Amino acid sequence: MSEASANLPSLGVFNVPANEGQRWTFSVPLLLPHSPFGFFTSLLRLCLALCHRNKDMIQFLLPSIVQNKDILLYMKKTVSAGKSNVSMSHFTQPENIFQFYWLKCCCLMPCLEMDVAHRVALRLLSRLHFGDEHLAHDLLSTVIFSTLFISEGEEVTLTSQSLTNLKLSETLHLRSATQEDINVSQGQLLQETFKSLNQIRGQYLMSFSGMEKAVQSSRNIYLGNSADILSLLVRNPEESLMPKDWVFMPLIHVYNSMAH
């Protein structure tokens, strides 16, 4: 990281001086010779490849990965950390890919705390950069709306929560898009949402339907399809791929459709 300088912010993270006369100070180096992410990412990718080819390997390879308490503690710290310039740097990509492969391992064998894995997926989705469209599409398709990662709507979970949190039975007064008054409990609302996860996922994927070419180009790079890779250049390396209001994209998509 000796090349890091104030006029090359993508090479590191700097503390911006409050006064013009003060020097920029380097904050946190993101690439270090002893970084473990290269080895760990390769290991997870190899384990996933073996497990996809032979399902019997899942019980032998994945428990030490998805049930490792140190890795789970690292994931908890990841989701509890506040936003910073570090998370916006393009050089966090090795860590992003490592977390992506860990989530894919959790798809084959659930970890000890799947709610933590789901929060990791949500945080990871907001940190992806241009060029990571394949990862974003995969997360939306297989993780974000998967019932394996979301347990709040299951009847068993709702029953146990209702014993400790009476708010689940409280009636919510809502108004639909057609101005109809709806009275429903929070538990019923969660249960209906849980049952409709496939439709909700479809709406989100439809909202990002204009990214097919970018997703295919990103997939070619990540899968090593060298014959189909047209360019390794990415646009806006300093910006995140997903807009800050990506959660509301289906509503915006419906509004734009109705407007036309």
Coordinates of C-alpha atoms in Angstrom, one line a residue:
M1 CA 0.0 0.0 0.0
S2 CA 3.0 2.3 -0.3
E3 CA 1.4 3.7 -3.5
A4 CA -1.5 5.1 -1.7
S5 CA -1.8 8.8 -2.1
A6 CA -4.4 11.5 -1.8
N7 CA -5.0 11.7 -5.5
L8 CA -5.5 7.9 -5.8
P9 CA -8.3 7.3 -3.2
S10 CA -9.2 3.9 -4.7
L11 CA -5.9 2.5 -3.4
G12 CA -6.9 3.0 0.2
V13 CA -8.9 4.9 2.7
F14 CA -8.0 8.4 3.9
N15 CA -9.1 10.6 6.7
V16 CA -10.1 13.8 5.0
P17 CA -8.5 16.8 6.7
A18 CA -10.9 19.4 8.3
N19 CA -8.7 22.3 7.2
E20 CA -7.1 22.8 3.8
G21 CA -3.6 23.1 5.2
Q22 CA -3.7 19.8 7.0
R23 CA -2.3 16.6 5.4
W24 CA -4.4 13.6 4.5
T25 CA -3.7 10.7 6.8
F26 CA -4.0 7.1 5.7
S27 CA -6.5 5.3 7.9
V28 CA -6.9 1.6 7.3
P29 CA -4.9 -0.5 4.7
L30 CA -7.3 -2.8 2.9
L31 CA -4.7 -5.0 1.2
L32 CA -2.0 -6.6 3.2
P33 CA 0.5 -9.4 2.4
H34 CA -1.0 -11.6 5.2
S35 CA -4.6 -11.2 4.2
P36 CA -6.4 -14.5 4.6
F37 CA -9.2 -13.8 2.1
G38 CA -7.4 -15.2 -0.9
F39 CA -6.8 -18.6 0.6
F40 CA -10.2 -18.8 2.3
T41 CA -12.1 -17.8 -0.8
S42 CA -10.3 -20.4 -2.9
L43 CA -11.0 -23.0 -0.2
L44 CA -14.7 -22.2 0.0
R45 CA -15.0 -22.2 -3.8
L46 CA -13.3 -25.6 -4.0
C47 CA -15.6 -27.0 -1.3
L48 CA -18.7 -25.7 -3.1
A49 CA -17.5 -27.3 -6.4
L50 CA -17.0 -30.6 -4.7
C51 CA -20.4 -30.5 -2.9
H52 CA -22.3 -29.6 -6.1
R53 CA -20.7 -32.6 -7.8
N54 CA -21.2 -35.0 -4.9
K55 CA -24.0 -34.2 -2.4
D56 CA -22.5 -36.8 0.0
M57 CA -19.5 -34.4 0.5
I58 CA -21.7 -31.8 2.2
Q59 CA -21.7 -33.5 5.5
F60 CA -17.9 -33.9 5.5
L61 CA -16.8 -30.5 4.2
L62 CA -19.3 -27.9 5.2
P63 CA -19.8 -28.4 9.0
S64 CA -16.4 -27.0 9.8
I65 CA -17.2 -23.9 7.7
V66 CA -20.8 -23.0 8.4
Q67 CA -20.7 -24.1 12.1
N68 CA -17.3 -22.5 12.9
K69 CA -17.8 -20.2 15.9
D70 CA -14.9 -17.9 14.9
I71 CA -16.3 -17.4 11.4
L72 CA -19.8 -16.8 12.8
L73 CA -18.3 -14.2 15.3
Y74 CA -16.6 -12.5 12.3
M75 CA -20.0 -12.4 10.5
K76 CA -21.7 -10.9 13.5
K77 CA -19.1 -8.2 13.8
T78 CA -19.5 -7.5 10.0
V79 CA -23.2 -6.8 10.3
S80 CA -22.9 -4.8 13.5
A81 CA -20.2 -2.5 12.2
G82 CA -21.3 0.9 11.1
K83 CA -20.9 2.2 7.6
S84 CA -17.5 3.8 6.8
N85 CA -15.3 4.7 3.9
V86 CA -13.8 1.2 4.2
S87 CA -17.0 -0.4 3.0
M88 CA -17.2 1.8 0.0
S89 CA -13.7 1.0 -1.3
H90 CA -13.4 -1.2 -4.3
F91 CA -10.6 -3.1 -2.6
T92 CA -13.2 -4.7 -0.2
Q93 CA -14.1 -7.0 -3.1
P94 CA -12.0 -10.0 -1.8
E95 CA -13.9 -9.8 1.5
N96 CA -17.2 -9.5 -0.3
I97 CA -16.5 -12.6 -2.4
F98 CA -15.5 -14.6 0.7
Q99 CA -18.8 -13.7 2.4
F100 CA -20.7 -14.6 -0.8
Y101 CA -19.2 -18.1 -0.9
W102 CA -19.9 -18.5 2.8
L103 CA -23.5 -17.7 2.2
K104 CA -23.6 -20.2 -0.7
C105 CA -22.3 -22.8 1.8
C106 CA -25.1 -21.9 4.1
C107 CA -27.5 -22.7 1.3
L108 CA -26.3 -26.3 1.3
M109 CA -26.0 -26.6 5.1
P110 CA -27.6 -24.1 7.5
C111 CA -25.2 -22.4 9.9
L112 CA -25.9 -22.1 13.6
E113 CA -27.6 -18.7 13.3
M114 CA -29.3 -18.2 9.9
D115 CA -30.7 -14.8 10.9
V116 CA -27.1 -13.6 11.1
A117 CA -26.4 -15.1 7.6
H118 CA -29.5 -13.2 6.3
R119 CA -28.2 -9.9 7.7
V120 CA -24.8 -10.6 6.2
A121 CA -26.5 -11.1 2.8
L122 CA -28.4 -7.8 3.1
R123 CA -25.3 -5.9 4.1
L124 CA -23.2 -7.5 1.4
L125 CA -25.8 -6.6 -1.3
S126 CA -25.5 -2.9 -0.3
R127 CA -21.6 -3.1 -0.6
L128 CA -21.3 -4.6 -4.0
H129 CA -19.7 -2.6 -6.8
F130 CA -20.2 -2.3 -10.5
G131 CA -18.9 -5.5 -12.0
D132 CA -20.5 -7.6 -9.2
E133 CA -23.9 -7.8 -10.9
H134 CA -23.6 -11.6 -11.0
L135 CA -23.3 -11.7 -7.2
A136 CA -26.2 -9.3 -6.7
H137 CA -28.4 -11.4 -9.0
D138 CA -27.4 -14.6 -7.2
L139 CA -28.1 -13.2 -3.8
L140 CA -31.5 -11.9 -4.8
S141 CA -32.3 -15.2 -6.4
T142 CA -31.1 -17.7 -3.8
V143 CA -30.5 -16.0 -0.5
I144 CA -32.3 -12.8 0.3
F145 CA -35.8 -14.2 -0.2
S146 CA -35.1 -17.8 0.8
T147 CA -37.2 -19.4 3.5
L148 CA -34.0 -21.1 4.6
F149 CA -32.6 -17.7 5.8
I150 CA -35.9 -16.2 7.0
S151 CA -37.7 -17.9 9.8
E152 CA -39.8 -15.0 11.2
G153 CA -42.9 -16.1 9.3
E154 CA -42.9 -19.8 10.3
E155 CA -45.7 -20.9 12.5
V156 CA -43.3 -22.4 15.1
T157 CA -41.4 -19.1 15.3
L158 CA -44.5 -17.0 15.5
T159 CA -45.9 -19.2 18.3
S160 CA -42.7 -19.0 20.4
Q161 CA -42.4 -15.2 19.8
S162 CA -46.0 -14.6 20.8
L163 CA -45.4 -16.1 24.2
T164 CA -42.7 -13.5 24.9
N165 CA -43.9 -10.6 22.7
L166 CA -47.6 -9.9 22.8
K167 CA -47.2 -7.3 20.1
L168 CA -47.5 -10.0 17.5
S169 CA -51.2 -10.3 18.3
E170 CA -51.9 -6.6 18.3
T171 CA -54.1 -5.4 15.4
L172 CA -52.5 -3.2 12.8
H173 CA -54.6 -0.7 10.9
L174 CA -53.4 -0.5 7.3
R175 CA -54.7 1.1 4.1
S176 CA -54.1 -0.6 0.8
A177 CA -53.2 1.1 -2.5
T178 CA -56.9 1.1 -3.4
Q179 CA -57.7 3.0 -0.2
E180 CA -59.2 0.0 1.5
D181 CA -58.9 -0.3 5.3
I182 CA -57.2 -3.5 6.4
N183 CA -57.1 -4.8 10.0
V184 CA -54.5 -7.5 10.5
S185 CA -52.2 -8.7 13.2
Q186 CA -48.5 -8.5 12.9
G187 CA -48.3 -12.2 13.1
Q188 CA -50.7 -12.7 10.2
L189 CA -48.8 -10.1 8.2
L190 CA -45.5 -11.9 8.7
Q191 CA -47.1 -15.2 7.9
E192 CA -48.6 -13.9 4.7
T193 CA -45.3 -12.3 3.7
F194 CA -43.5 -15.6 4.4
K195 CA -45.9 -17.5 2.1
S196 CA -45.4 -14.9 -0.7
L197 CA -41.6 -14.8 -0.7
N198 CA -41.4 -16.3 -4.2
Q199 CA -43.7 -13.6 -5.6
I200 CA -41.8 -10.9 -3.8
R201 CA -38.5 -12.2 -5.1
G202 CA -40.0 -12.2 -8.6
Q203 CA -41.0 -8.5 -8.3
Y204 CA -37.5 -7.5 -7.2
L205 CA -35.9 -9.5 -10.1
M206 CA -38.3 -7.8 -12.5
S207 CA -37.3 -4.4 -11.2
F208 CA -33.7 -5.1 -12.1
S209 CA -34.6 -6.7 -15.5
G210 CA -32.7 -4.1 -17.4
M211 CA -29.3 -5.4 -16.1
E212 CA -29.3 -8.7 -18.1
K213 CA -26.2 -7.8 -20.2
A214 CA -24.3 -6.5 -17.1
V215 CA -25.2 -9.7 -15.2
Q216 CA -24.1 -11.9 -18.0
S217 CA -20.8 -10.0 -18.4
S218 CA -20.2 -10.2 -14.7
R219 CA -21.0 -13.9 -14.7
N220 CA -18.5 -14.6 -17.5
I221 CA -15.8 -12.9 -15.4
Y222 CA -16.6 -14.7 -12.2
L223 CA -17.0 -18.1 -13.9
G224 CA -13.8 -17.6 -16.0
N225 CA -15.5 -17.8 -19.4
S226 CA -12.6 -16.1 -21.0
A227 CA -13.9 -16.6 -24.5
D228 CA -17.0 -14.5 -23.7
I229 CA -15.3 -11.7 -21.7
L230 CA -15.4 -8.5 -23.7
S231 CA -13.7 -6.2 -21.2
L232 CA -12.4 -6.2 -17.7
L233 CA -13.1 -2.5 -17.2
V234 CA -15.9 -1.5 -14.8
R235 CA -17.6 1.9 -14.5
N236 CA -17.9 3.9 -11.4
P237 CA -15.5 1.9 -9.2
E238 CA -16.1 4.2 -6.3
E239 CA -19.9 3.8 -6.2
S240 CA -22.0 0.9 -4.9
L241 CA -23.9 -1.1 -7.4
M242 CA -27.3 -1.1 -5.6
P243 CA -29.0 2.3 -5.0
K244 CA -29.6 3.3 -1.4
D245 CA -33.3 2.9 -1.9
W246 CA -33.1 -0.5 -3.6
V247 CA -35.6 -1.9 -1.1
F248 CA -38.3 0.3 -2.7
M249 CA -37.4 -0.6 -6.3
P250 CA -40.5 -2.8 -6.9
L251 CA -42.8 0.0 -5.8
I252 CA -41.0 2.5 -8.1
H253 CA -41.3 -0.1 -10.9
V254 CA -45.0 -0.5 -10.4
Y255 CA -45.5 3.3 -10.2
N256 CA -43.6 3.8 -13.5
S257 CA -45.5 1.1 -15.2
M258 CA -48.8 2.6 -14.1
A259 CA -47.7 6.1 -15.2
H260 CA -47.1 4.9 -18.7

